[in-house]
Every structure is written in C-alpha cells, then in structure tokens.
C-alpha cells in the first residue's frame, strides 16, 4: 500500500468476523397531481413473508412469451417549461400485471410499470421529482451512481413512510454523464421491493458527448422469480443465503426479446438483478467497451468478446453489424461461478437472453474516437481505510422453522459487524483523496460486489492468491466485484458532505447486514 505523509489520518477498521411491463392503474393519484392522504408514519412491514402458503413449484419458462421486438424504455415525461429543469412525478404502488397465460401477478411498480420509466436529463439540469409512496411499507428512491447531496440520496435513514410524499431535488453535477439507475433503499426491505419490480433506468447526458451521433439501444436486464400460479413468492432460505435469482431473465421487461442490429450502435447495459452475475457475449462477435458505471472511459477498449457485469454494474459498448455472414446471433449469459451454494453452486447455466437480427448494410461503419474524455488518476491519498466483507453460518443457532423466514443464523458482516443505521463506521474528509482496501473474507466462498454511495472510485490493483494485478485501464466506477479471498485497492474523493452507505450489492446480503456508513465531513 502506498506510503502516506506524516500528517495523514489513518482509519483501519479490520474486523473480519468468524472465518417494461405495463401495470393497470389502481389509485386516483396515478392519474392526477393530487397528493395522497396521510397514513401511519411507518406503515407496516408489507406482505407477511412467514405466512406464505402459495405453490413452491416455479412457473415454466414457456409461461412468458418470447421474441417480442425490443423497444426503448418508456420515458418519464418532463413537466417543466423552463430550460435545464426536469420536473416530474414517481409513484410507487402495488399493481397487477398480466404476464402471458398466467393469472395476474401482483408487483410493485413505478408509474404503472416495471421496470420504471427511464429518466433522461443533461449535466447541469435541475431535477425535481415528487415521489409518492403508496406501498404498504416505507420506501426511498436511491439515485444509484449520482454524486448528489446526502439528504437527496435516498438513504435508509431518510425513509418515506407508507402513504408519504417527498420532493427529491438536486442538480446533476459536471462529469455525471453516464448510465445510472434508481431503486428503493429502505433497510431490510430493499431486496423485496426490488424483486417485486421497483427499479428504473436513469441516463445523464453530456451535450458534448463524442458518441452522441451513435444510434442507441437500452438493455435494462433484470430477473423475475415467479411461482406456478403467477405470484411472486418470498425469499426462501437459499435466496437469502445466495441472493435471489429468478428463473426468468428480462430485458426491458421482456423475456428473450428480439433485438435488431443495424450498422453501428451504442448499447447501454444495466445489470439490475438482485444477485445474478452476467457474463455477456454475442456469440463470438467482437465489440468495444466505451463506458463503465462512472461514464465514458478515457479510451475505448476494443476487441472484446465477453463482458462480466456483477449486480448493479453498468457498461456501454459499441456493436457493429457484420457486413456479411449470419443474419441472426444471440446475446448470451455465459456460465460463471460466483461461489454460490446449494442449488446455485458451481457454474451457472449458459442462457440465451435475446436473439439479435443482423441487418446487413453497405453503409460506412461509424468510427469510435481514440480519445473519449480525459480521466486523471487520483493523487496521493491523505487517509487509508480498510473494509472487510465476511459471511458465515452460525452452526450453533437454530435454523428457522419456516423456510421463508428471514434467517437469524446467517451472518453477513462489514468489519465484523452487522449494519447499524446509527453507527459511523468510517470517517472521511470532504474533497480529500482516500485509499480503500476492500477485502472479501467470505467463509462461504461467495463473491461480493462492493458499492459506495455519493461518489466514484478508481481501482488501482487486485490481490488474489498472493498475486497482485494492476487494473488494466483507468475508469470511474461505483461498483466493483470482489472474489472470495481477493482484495481490491481503490482511491476515491467524495465532494459532497454527509452520511453515505457502502455495501454489498447482492440485495439480500445488504438487507442481512453487509452494509456500513461513512460520514464525510469538512477537513
């Protein structure tokens, strides 16, 4: 690790522990601007997970239609009349969806739909979004990937009670252009609200984007676990342990859609799954990566045939239709072993996510610039922090009698502790470069994706089995995957004060306590 000046602050917290579907409107608020009637401050805990009596059999893959043409995500309408102001409304509410031949499925939806509507704005725009929580439990909206004021970040401490309302307001800062998303973040309820349908895409654009002339495709990838009667069952014990993977993988809400590739296109890809890792390929067709979570790279990475996206990661790639050859290829999730246990142990099954129709054209291929934007490596850090993710099963604790009960014997820890909303785990300094070493000390052998709120980081190197590997290219990120037994060294600078979260973005692990707080204060 780099040496630090004598006036450094050093915080070592090493405690590794032991070893677009459209819903039907159901509430008048969905059709007008009237606020809801006040309800109880906290609401109740939503569906009673321990009382589930539905079928344990899952719906077959044939239950949902396939090969529907992929369409762009529906946009959230901007109601503002003033330039550089985006004003709109988001409503989270239960809704019933008709999926294929199955009975209607009860979901949680934003503005009648899951995934929620795409929010699209520009750097420098003022964002004002009125959020109405018509769920039976508290919720928030976390603007994943945006460096905005802490009180607008949708933290679990700032929950909106059932029946409540708040206006989120912030300005999109310079350098925020990229492929982001939004989802709930209430502690111990995030996983349920997301797997029931609450997640949506957010694109921040740069008016001087060097790739703005490339046609775009949006691929918002999520998954759905559905029972044979069309209902969404609660998490069982293995879902809590591994993180939930549904049997249906959806793109923009569609099961195995048909994508049309004409000429050269820019694809924005989101992994919005709760726990599924996506090792993506195009059947051998080469593509170029141009962006990560934090926006454009400094230079394109060419000649790729595979791209791994851990849960919550995003990427942008440039894909060019070949001028000859096959007229159909496939988007594939290749086998990948993330260290899961039980029914998900070992390599995942190779899965076709979409068919891609190739439209051969004699038009000239769009050229990707050699320089996309300047990225300067962060300088000498003024503080170090060490964070360890650990997990294990307490063999002395009795397992739950109900398979759908939240387990008490599975421990998912940060620095040997489970999450406490009132505890400050790390103290950071506003605007200063800090170096973090993040260790995956998993006793179960699981991979964990590390995510931090309110800023982006640069990965320096990885250490695995005693071998140190420098990161192959410089990029801004907010999420990074860490293998079991691996450590990652990264540097970051947070330019907004306040309390922030960092956590594993396998949502069940986050809900079970694999999350910490960093308090960012002026120097």
Coordinates of C-alpha atoms in Angstrom, one line a residue:
X1 CA 0.0 0.0 0.0
X2 CA 1.2 3.5 -0.7
X3 CA 3.1 5.4 1.9
X4 CA 1.3 8.4 3.4
X5 CA 2.6 11.7 4.7
X6 CA 3.2 12.2 8.4
X7 CA 0.0 14.4 8.9
X8 CA -2.1 11.6 7.5
X9 CA -5.3 10.3 9.1
X10 CA -5.4 6.6 9.2
X11 CA -8.5 4.6 9.9
X12 CA -8.1 0.8 10.0
X13 CA -11.4 -1.0 10.7
X14 CA -10.3 -4.5 10.2
X15 CA -12.6 -7.0 11.9
X16 CA -13.1 -9.8 9.6
X17 CA -15.6 -11.8 11.7
X18 CA -15.6 -15.5 12.2
X19 CA -13.9 -17.4 9.5
X20 CA -41.2 -2.6 -19.5
X21 CA -44.3 -4.3 -18.4
X22 CA -47.3 -2.0 -18.0
X23 CA -49.5 -2.3 -15.0
X24 CA -53.1 -1.3 -14.6
X25 CA -53.8 1.9 -12.7
X26 CA -55.3 1.3 -9.3
X27 CA -55.3 4.6 -7.4
X28 CA -56.5 8.1 -8.4
X29 CA -53.1 9.6 -7.7
X30 CA -51.8 7.7 -10.7
X31 CA -53.9 9.9 -13.0
X32 CA -53.5 13.3 -11.4
X33 CA -51.2 15.5 -9.3
X34 CA -53.1 15.4 -6.0
X35 CA -51.0 14.2 -3.0
X36 CA -52.2 11.1 -1.1
X37 CA -53.9 11.2 2.2
X38 CA -51.6 10.9 5.2
X39 CA -51.2 7.4 6.6
X40 CA -49.3 5.9 9.5
X41 CA -45.8 7.3 9.8
X42 CA -44.1 3.9 9.3
X43 CA -46.8 1.8 7.7
X44 CA -46.4 -1.9 8.2
X45 CA -43.9 -4.4 7.0
X46 CA -45.7 -5.3 3.8
X47 CA -46.6 -8.8 2.9
X48 CA -46.3 -11.3 5.7
X49 CA -43.4 -13.4 4.5
X50 CA -43.7 -16.1 7.2
X51 CA -47.3 -16.8 6.2
X52 CA -46.7 -17.7 2.6
X53 CA -48.8 -20.6 1.5
X54 CA -48.5 -20.4 -2.3
X55 CA -47.0 -23.1 -4.5
X56 CA -43.3 -24.0 -4.2
X57 CA -43.3 -25.0 -7.9
X58 CA -41.9 -22.3 -10.2
X59 CA -43.6 -21.3 -13.4
X60 CA -42.0 -23.0 -16.5
X61 CA -40.0 -20.8 -18.9
X62 CA -42.7 -21.3 -21.5
X63 CA -45.1 -19.3 -19.4
X64 CA -43.9 -16.0 -20.7
X65 CA -44.0 -15.0 -24.4
X66 CA -40.7 -14.8 -26.3
X67 CA -39.3 -13.0 -29.3
X68 CA -41.2 -9.8 -29.0
X69 CA -39.3 -6.9 -30.5
X70 CA -37.2 -5.0 -28.1
X71 CA -38.5 -1.4 -27.7
X72 CA -36.9 1.6 -26.0
X73 CA -37.8 2.1 -22.4
X74 CA -40.7 4.5 -21.8
X75 CA -39.5 7.9 -20.8
X76 CA -40.6 9.8 -17.7
X77 CA -42.3 13.0 -19.1
X78 CA -40.7 16.3 -18.1
X79 CA -43.4 18.7 -17.0
X80 CA -41.2 21.7 -16.6
X81 CA -41.4 24.5 -19.1
X82 CA -38.1 26.1 -18.1
X83 CA -34.8 25.0 -19.7
X84 CA -32.4 22.9 -17.7
X85 CA -35.2 21.9 -15.3
X86 CA -36.6 18.4 -15.2
X87 CA -39.7 18.2 -13.1
X88 CA -41.9 15.1 -12.8
X89 CA -43.6 12.5 -10.5
X90 CA -42.8 9.0 -9.5
X91 CA -45.5 6.8 -7.8
X92 CA -44.5 3.5 -6.2
X93 CA -47.6 1.3 -5.7
X94 CA -48.8 -2.3 -5.9
X95 CA -50.3 -3.3 -9.2
X96 CA -51.5 -6.4 -11.1
X97 CA -49.7 -7.4 -14.3
X98 CA -51.0 -10.0 -16.8
X99 CA -48.0 -12.0 -17.9
X100 CA -48.6 -14.4 -20.7
X101 CA -51.2 -17.1 -19.9
X102 CA -50.7 -17.0 -16.2
X103 CA -53.1 -15.3 -13.7
X104 CA -52.3 -11.7 -12.9
X105 CA -49.1 -11.1 -11.0
X106 CA -49.0 -8.8 -8.0
X107 CA -46.0 -6.5 -8.3
X108 CA -44.6 -3.2 -7.0
X109 CA -44.4 -0.7 -9.9
X110 CA -43.3 2.8 -10.6
X111 CA -45.9 4.8 -12.5
X112 CA -47.8 1.6 -13.6
X113 CA -44.8 -0.1 -15.0
X114 CA -41.8 -2.4 -14.2
X115 CA -39.1 -1.5 -14.9
X116 CA -39.9 2.0 -14.1
X117 CA -39.8 4.8 -16.7
X118 CA -36.5 6.0 -18.0
X119 CA -35.4 9.3 -16.5
X120 CA -33.3 11.2 -19.1
X121 CA -31.6 14.6 -18.4
X122 CA -28.4 16.5 -19.0
X123 CA -25.4 17.5 -16.8
X124 CA -26.3 20.8 -15.2
X125 CA -30.0 20.2 -15.2
X126 CA -32.0 20.8 -12.0
X127 CA -34.0 17.7 -11.0
X128 CA -37.3 17.9 -9.1
X129 CA -39.2 14.7 -8.7
X130 CA -42.2 14.3 -6.4
X131 CA -42.2 10.8 -5.0
X132 CA -45.4 9.3 -3.6
X133 CA -45.1 6.1 -1.6
X134 CA -48.4 4.1 -2.0
X135 CA -46.7 0.8 -0.9
X136 CA -47.7 -0.9 2.3
X137 CA -44.2 -0.3 3.8
X138 CA -41.6 2.5 3.9
X139 CA -39.5 3.2 0.9
X140 CA -37.0 5.6 -0.6
X141 CA -35.6 6.4 -4.0
X142 CA -31.8 6.0 -4.3
X143 CA -30.3 7.6 -7.4
X144 CA -27.6 5.0 -7.9
X145 CA -24.4 6.4 -9.4
X146 CA -25.1 10.1 -8.8
X147 CA -22.8 12.3 -6.6
X148 CA -25.6 14.4 -5.1
X149 CA -26.3 15.9 -1.6
X150 CA -26.6 13.2 1.0
X151 CA -30.1 14.2 2.1
X152 CA -31.3 13.6 -1.5
X153 CA -29.6 10.2 -1.9
X154 CA -32.5 8.0 -0.7
X155 CA -30.7 6.6 2.3
X156 CA -32.5 4.2 4.7
X157 CA -32.3 6.9 7.3
X158 CA -34.5 9.2 5.1
X159 CA -37.4 6.8 4.5
X160 CA -40.8 7.9 3.2
X161 CA -43.5 6.1 5.3
X162 CA -46.3 4.2 3.7
X163 CA -48.7 6.9 2.2
X164 CA -46.0 9.5 2.4
X165 CA -44.6 12.0 -0.1
X166 CA -41.4 14.0 -0.6
X167 CA -39.8 16.0 -3.3
X168 CA -36.3 15.0 -4.3
X169 CA -34.3 17.9 -5.7
X170 CA -30.7 18.2 -6.8
X171 CA -28.6 19.4 -9.7
X172 CA -26.7 17.0 -11.9
X173 CA -23.1 17.9 -11.5
X174 CA -20.4 18.2 -14.2
X175 CA -18.9 14.8 -15.0
X176 CA -22.1 12.9 -14.0
X177 CA -23.0 11.9 -17.6
X178 CA -23.4 8.1 -17.7
X179 CA -25.7 5.1 -17.4
X180 CA -27.2 5.1 -14.0
X181 CA -30.4 3.8 -12.3
X182 CA -32.8 4.3 -9.4
X183 CA -34.2 1.8 -6.9
X184 CA -35.5 1.7 -3.3
X185 CA -33.1 1.6 -0.3
X186 CA -35.2 1.0 2.9
X187 CA -33.1 -1.1 5.3
X188 CA -34.2 -4.8 5.5
X189 CA -36.8 -4.2 2.7
X190 CA -34.7 -3.3 -0.3
X191 CA -34.5 -6.8 -1.7
X192 CA -38.2 -7.4 -1.5
X193 CA -39.1 -4.1 -3.1
X194 CA -36.6 -4.6 -6.0
X195 CA -37.5 -8.2 -6.7
X196 CA -41.2 -7.2 -6.8
X197 CA -40.5 -4.7 -9.5
X198 CA -39.1 -1.4 -8.3
X199 CA -36.1 -0.4 -10.4
X200 CA -35.7 2.0 -13.3
X201 CA -33.1 3.4 -15.6
X202 CA -31.5 6.9 -15.4
X203 CA -29.4 8.4 -18.2
X204 CA -27.4 11.6 -17.7
X205 CA -26.2 13.1 -21.0
X206 CA -23.3 15.3 -21.9
X207 CA -24.2 17.9 -24.6
X208 CA -20.6 17.4 -25.9
X209 CA -20.7 13.6 -25.8
X210 CA -18.3 12.4 -28.5
X211 CA -20.6 9.4 -29.2
X212 CA -23.8 11.4 -29.4
X213 CA -24.3 10.6 -33.1
X214 CA -24.3 6.8 -32.5
X215 CA -27.8 5.2 -32.5
X216 CA -28.6 3.7 -29.1
X217 CA -30.1 0.6 -27.7
X218 CA -31.1 0.3 -24.0
X219 CA -30.8 -3.1 -22.3
X220 CA -32.1 -3.0 -18.8
X221 CA -31.6 -6.5 -17.6
X222 CA -33.5 -7.8 -14.5
X223 CA -34.8 -11.2 -13.4
X224 CA -38.1 -12.5 -12.1
X225 CA -38.8 -15.4 -9.8
X226 CA -42.4 -16.4 -10.3
X227 CA -44.5 -19.3 -8.9
X228 CA -46.6 -21.6 -11.0
X229 CA -49.8 -19.6 -10.1
X230 CA -48.3 -16.3 -11.4
X231 CA -47.5 -14.9 -7.9
X232 CA -44.1 -13.7 -6.8
X233 CA -43.0 -15.9 -3.9
X234 CA -41.0 -14.5 -1.0
X235 CA -37.3 -15.4 -0.5
X236 CA -36.6 -18.9 0.7
X237 CA -33.6 -19.9 2.7
X238 CA -31.3 -20.3 -0.3
X239 CA -32.4 -17.0 -1.7
X240 CA -31.3 -15.3 1.5
X241 CA -28.0 -17.1 1.5
X242 CA -27.0 -16.7 -2.1
X243 CA -29.1 -13.7 -3.2
X244 CA -32.2 -14.2 -5.3
X245 CA -32.0 -15.4 -8.9
X246 CA -35.3 -15.6 -10.8
X247 CA -35.9 -18.2 -13.5
X248 CA -36.8 -15.5 -16.0
X249 CA -34.2 -13.1 -17.2
X250 CA -35.9 -10.0 -18.7
X251 CA -34.6 -7.2 -20.9
X252 CA -36.7 -4.0 -20.7
X253 CA -39.3 -6.2 -19.0
X254 CA -39.4 -8.7 -21.9
X255 CA -38.5 -12.4 -21.9
X256 CA -36.0 -13.3 -24.6
X257 CA -36.8 -10.4 -26.9
X258 CA -35.7 -9.8 -30.5
X259 CA -33.1 -7.1 -30.9
X260 CA -32.4 -5.6 -34.3
X261 CA -28.8 -4.6 -35.0
X262 CA -28.4 -2.2 -37.9
X263 CA -24.9 -0.7 -38.7
X264 CA -23.1 0.5 -35.6
X265 CA -25.0 1.0 -32.3
X266 CA -24.2 2.1 -28.8
X267 CA -25.7 -0.3 -26.2
X268 CA -26.3 0.9 -22.7
X269 CA -26.5 -2.2 -20.5
X270 CA -27.7 -2.4 -16.8
X271 CA -27.4 -5.4 -14.5
X272 CA -30.4 -4.6 -12.3
X273 CA -30.6 -8.2 -11.0
X274 CA -30.6 -8.7 -7.2
X275 CA -27.8 -11.3 -7.3
X276 CA -27.3 -12.7 -10.8
X277 CA -23.9 -12.2 -12.5
X278 CA -24.0 -11.6 -16.2
X279 CA -21.0 -12.8 -18.3
X280 CA -22.3 -11.5 -21.6
X281 CA -21.2 -12.5 -25.1
X282 CA -22.5 -12.0 -28.6
X283 CA -21.7 -15.5 -29.9
X284 CA -18.1 -14.5 -30.8
X285 CA -18.9 -11.2 -32.4
X286 CA -16.3 -8.6 -31.2
X287 CA -17.4 -5.3 -29.5
X288 CA -15.8 -2.3 -28.0
X289 CA -16.4 -1.1 -24.4
X290 CA -16.6 2.7 -24.1
X291 CA -18.0 3.3 -20.6
X292 CA -18.4 1.9 -17.1
X293 CA -20.6 2.9 -14.1
X294 CA -19.0 6.3 -14.0
X295 CA -19.4 7.2 -17.6
X296 CA -17.1 7.2 -20.6
X297 CA -13.6 5.7 -20.5
X298 CA -10.5 7.7 -21.4
X299 CA -10.1 5.5 -24.5
X300 CA -12.1 2.7 -26.0
X301 CA -11.3 -1.0 -25.1
X302 CA -11.5 -2.8 -28.4
X303 CA -11.7 -6.5 -29.5
X304 CA -13.8 -7.8 -26.6
X305 CA -15.9 -10.9 -26.9
X306 CA -17.1 -11.2 -23.3
X307 CA -18.1 -8.7 -20.5
X308 CA -18.8 -9.5 -16.9
X309 CA -21.3 -7.4 -15.1
X310 CA -21.8 -8.0 -11.4
X311 CA -25.1 -7.0 -9.8
X312 CA -25.6 -3.2 -10.1
X313 CA -22.8 -2.7 -12.6
X314 CA -23.4 -0.9 -15.9
X315 CA -21.5 -0.7 -19.1
X316 CA -21.7 0.9 -22.6
X317 CA -20.5 -1.0 -25.6
X318 CA -20.3 -0.3 -29.4
X319 CA -21.6 -3.1 -31.6
X320 CA -21.3 -3.2 -35.3
X321 CA -23.3 -5.5 -37.5
X322 CA -21.1 -7.6 -39.8
X323 CA -21.4 -6.8 -43.5
X324 CA -21.9 -10.5 -44.3
X325 CA -22.4 -13.9 -42.7
X326 CA -25.2 -15.0 -40.3
X327 CA -28.3 -12.9 -40.2
X328 CA -29.1 -13.9 -36.6
X329 CA -26.8 -14.1 -33.5
X330 CA -27.7 -14.2 -29.8
X331 CA -27.0 -12.3 -26.6
X332 CA -25.8 -14.9 -24.2
X333 CA -25.1 -15.1 -20.5
X334 CA -22.1 -17.5 -20.4
X335 CA -21.5 -19.9 -17.5
X336 CA -20.0 -18.2 -14.4
X337 CA -19.2 -19.5 -10.9
X338 CA -19.8 -16.8 -8.3
X339 CA -19.3 -19.1 -5.4
X340 CA -23.0 -19.6 -4.6
X341 CA -24.1 -22.6 -2.5
X342 CA -26.9 -25.1 -2.7
X343 CA -29.0 -25.2 -5.9
X344 CA -26.9 -22.4 -7.4
X345 CA -23.5 -23.9 -6.7
X346 CA -20.9 -24.2 -9.5
X347 CA -21.1 -22.8 -12.9
X348 CA -24.3 -21.1 -13.9
X349 CA -26.2 -22.5 -16.9
X350 CA -25.5 -21.0 -20.3
X351 CA -28.6 -18.9 -21.1
X352 CA -29.8 -17.1 -24.2
X353 CA -31.1 -13.7 -23.2
X354 CA -32.1 -12.4 -26.6
X355 CA -32.0 -13.1 -30.3
X356 CA -30.3 -10.5 -32.5
X357 CA -31.4 -9.9 -36.1
X358 CA -28.5 -8.6 -38.2
X359 CA -29.4 -6.2 -40.9
X360 CA -26.5 -6.2 -43.4
X361 CA -25.7 -2.8 -44.8
X362 CA -23.1 -1.4 -47.1
X363 CA -23.0 1.9 -45.2
X364 CA -19.7 3.0 -43.7
X365 CA -19.0 1.9 -40.2
X366 CA -19.1 4.7 -37.6
X367 CA -15.7 5.4 -36.2
X368 CA -15.1 5.4 -32.5
X369 CA -12.7 8.2 -31.4
X370 CA -9.4 7.2 -29.9
X371 CA -9.9 9.6 -27.0
X372 CA -13.3 9.7 -25.3
X373 CA -12.6 12.1 -22.4
X374 CA -9.8 13.0 -20.1
X375 CA -9.5 11.0 -16.8
X376 CA -6.8 11.9 -14.4
X377 CA -5.6 9.4 -11.9
X378 CA -6.3 10.5 -8.3
X379 CA -3.2 11.6 -6.5
X380 CA -1.5 10.8 -3.2
X381 CA -4.1 9.8 -0.5
X382 CA -4.3 11.5 2.8
X383 CA -6.0 8.6 4.6
X384 CA -6.4 4.9 4.4
X385 CA -9.4 2.8 5.2
X386 CA -9.7 -1.0 5.3
X387 CA -13.0 -2.8 4.8
X388 CA -13.7 -6.5 5.1
X389 CA -16.8 -8.3 3.9
X390 CA -17.4 -11.6 5.7
X391 CA -20.1 -14.1 5.9
X392 CA -20.8 -17.4 7.6
X393 CA -23.5 -19.6 9.1
X394 CA -23.7 -19.8 12.8
X395 CA -23.9 -23.5 13.4
X396 CA -25.0 -23.1 17.0
X397 CA -28.0 -21.0 16.1
X398 CA -31.2 -22.9 15.4
X399 CA -32.3 -22.7 11.8
X400 CA -35.7 -21.1 11.2
X401 CA -38.7 -23.4 11.3
X402 CA -40.3 -21.6 8.3
X403 CA -38.3 -21.7 5.1
X404 CA -39.4 -18.2 4.2
X405 CA -38.5 -16.6 7.5
X406 CA -35.6 -14.1 7.5
X407 CA -32.7 -16.2 8.7
X408 CA -31.0 -15.3 12.0
X409 CA -28.2 -17.8 11.7
X410 CA -26.7 -16.4 8.5
X411 CA -24.3 -13.5 9.2
X412 CA -23.3 -11.0 6.5
X413 CA -20.9 -8.5 8.1
X414 CA -18.7 -5.5 7.4
X415 CA -15.6 -5.4 9.6
X416 CA -17.1 -8.0 11.9
X417 CA -20.4 -6.1 12.5
X418 CA -23.9 -6.1 11.1
X419 CA -25.3 -2.8 9.8
X420 CA -26.5 -0.2 12.3
X421 CA -28.1 2.9 10.9
X422 CA -26.9 5.0 13.9
X423 CA -23.3 3.9 13.8
X424 CA -20.5 5.7 11.8
X425 CA -18.1 3.0 10.6
X426 CA -15.7 5.3 8.7
X427 CA -15.0 9.0 8.9
X428 CA -14.0 10.6 5.7
X429 CA -12.9 14.1 4.7
X430 CA -14.6 16.2 2.1
X431 CA -12.7 16.6 -1.1
X432 CA -9.7 14.6 0.0
X433 CA -8.3 11.6 -1.8
X434 CA -8.6 8.5 0.3
X435 CA -7.3 5.0 -0.3
X436 CA -9.5 2.0 0.5
X437 CA -8.5 -1.7 0.6
X438 CA -11.7 -3.8 0.4
X439 CA -11.3 -7.5 1.3
X440 CA -13.7 -10.3 0.6
X441 CA -13.2 -12.6 3.6
X442 CA -16.1 -14.8 2.7
X443 CA -16.2 -18.1 4.7
X444 CA -18.8 -19.4 2.3
X445 CA -16.6 -18.7 -0.8
X446 CA -19.0 -16.2 -2.3
X447 CA -18.2 -13.2 -4.5
X448 CA -19.5 -9.8 -3.3
X449 CA -19.9 -6.6 -5.3
X450 CA -18.8 -3.5 -3.4
X451 CA -20.8 -0.3 -4.0
X452 CA -20.5 3.1 -2.5
X453 CA -23.0 6.0 -2.5
X454 CA -22.3 9.6 -3.4
X455 CA -19.2 9.2 -5.4
X456 CA -17.0 7.2 -7.8
X457 CA -13.6 5.5 -7.3
X458 CA -10.7 4.4 -9.4
X459 CA -9.4 0.8 -9.0
X460 CA -5.6 0.6 -8.7
X461 CA -5.0 -3.1 -8.3
X462 CA -6.3 -6.5 -7.1
X463 CA -4.6 -9.1 -5.0
X464 CA -5.6 -12.7 -5.3
X465 CA -3.8 -15.8 -4.1
X466 CA -0.7 -13.7 -3.3
X467 CA -0.5 -12.2 -6.8
X468 CA -1.1 -8.5 -7.4
X469 CA -2.6 -7.4 -10.7
X470 CA -2.8 -3.8 -11.7
X471 CA -6.2 -2.7 -13.1
X472 CA -5.9 -2.8 -16.9
X473 CA -7.4 0.6 -17.6
X474 CA -8.3 3.8 -15.7
X475 CA -12.0 4.3 -15.2
X476 CA -14.6 5.7 -12.8
X477 CA -16.8 3.2 -11.0
X478 CA -19.3 3.0 -8.2
X479 CA -19.5 -0.9 -8.1
X480 CA -16.7 -3.5 -8.3
X481 CA -16.9 -7.2 -7.9
X482 CA -14.5 -8.9 -5.4
X483 CA -13.8 -12.6 -5.4
X484 CA -13.7 -14.7 -2.3
X485 CA -10.2 -14.3 -0.9
X486 CA -9.4 -11.3 -3.0
X487 CA -8.7 -7.7 -2.0
X488 CA -9.1 -4.6 -4.2
X489 CA -7.2 -1.3 -3.7
X490 CA -9.1 1.8 -4.9
X491 CA -9.0 5.5 -4.4
X492 CA -11.8 7.9 -4.2
X493 CA -12.7 11.5 -3.4
X494 CA -16.2 12.4 -2.2
X495 CA -17.2 16.0 -2.9
X496 CA -20.5 16.1 -1.0
X497 CA -20.6 16.1 2.8
X498 CA -22.9 13.9 4.9
X499 CA -23.7 10.3 5.8
X500 CA -23.2 7.7 3.0
X501 CA -23.6 3.9 2.7
X502 CA -21.2 1.3 1.3
X503 CA -22.4 -2.2 1.0
X504 CA -22.6 -5.5 -0.9
X505 CA -25.0 -5.0 -3.8
X506 CA -26.4 -8.6 -3.6
X507 CA -29.5 -7.2 -2.1
X508 CA -30.3 -10.0 0.3
X509 CA -26.8 -9.7 1.8
X510 CA -27.3 -5.9 2.1
X511 CA -30.6 -6.5 3.9
X512 CA -29.0 -9.0 6.3
X513 CA -26.4 -6.5 7.4
X514 CA -23.5 -6.3 4.9
X515 CA -23.5 -2.5 4.8
X516 CA -21.6 0.3 6.6
X517 CA -21.8 4.1 7.0
X518 CA -19.2 6.7 6.1
X519 CA -19.6 10.2 7.4
X520 CA -18.0 12.7 5.1
X521 CA -17.1 16.0 7.0
X522 CA -15.2 19.1 6.0
X523 CA -11.4 18.9 6.7

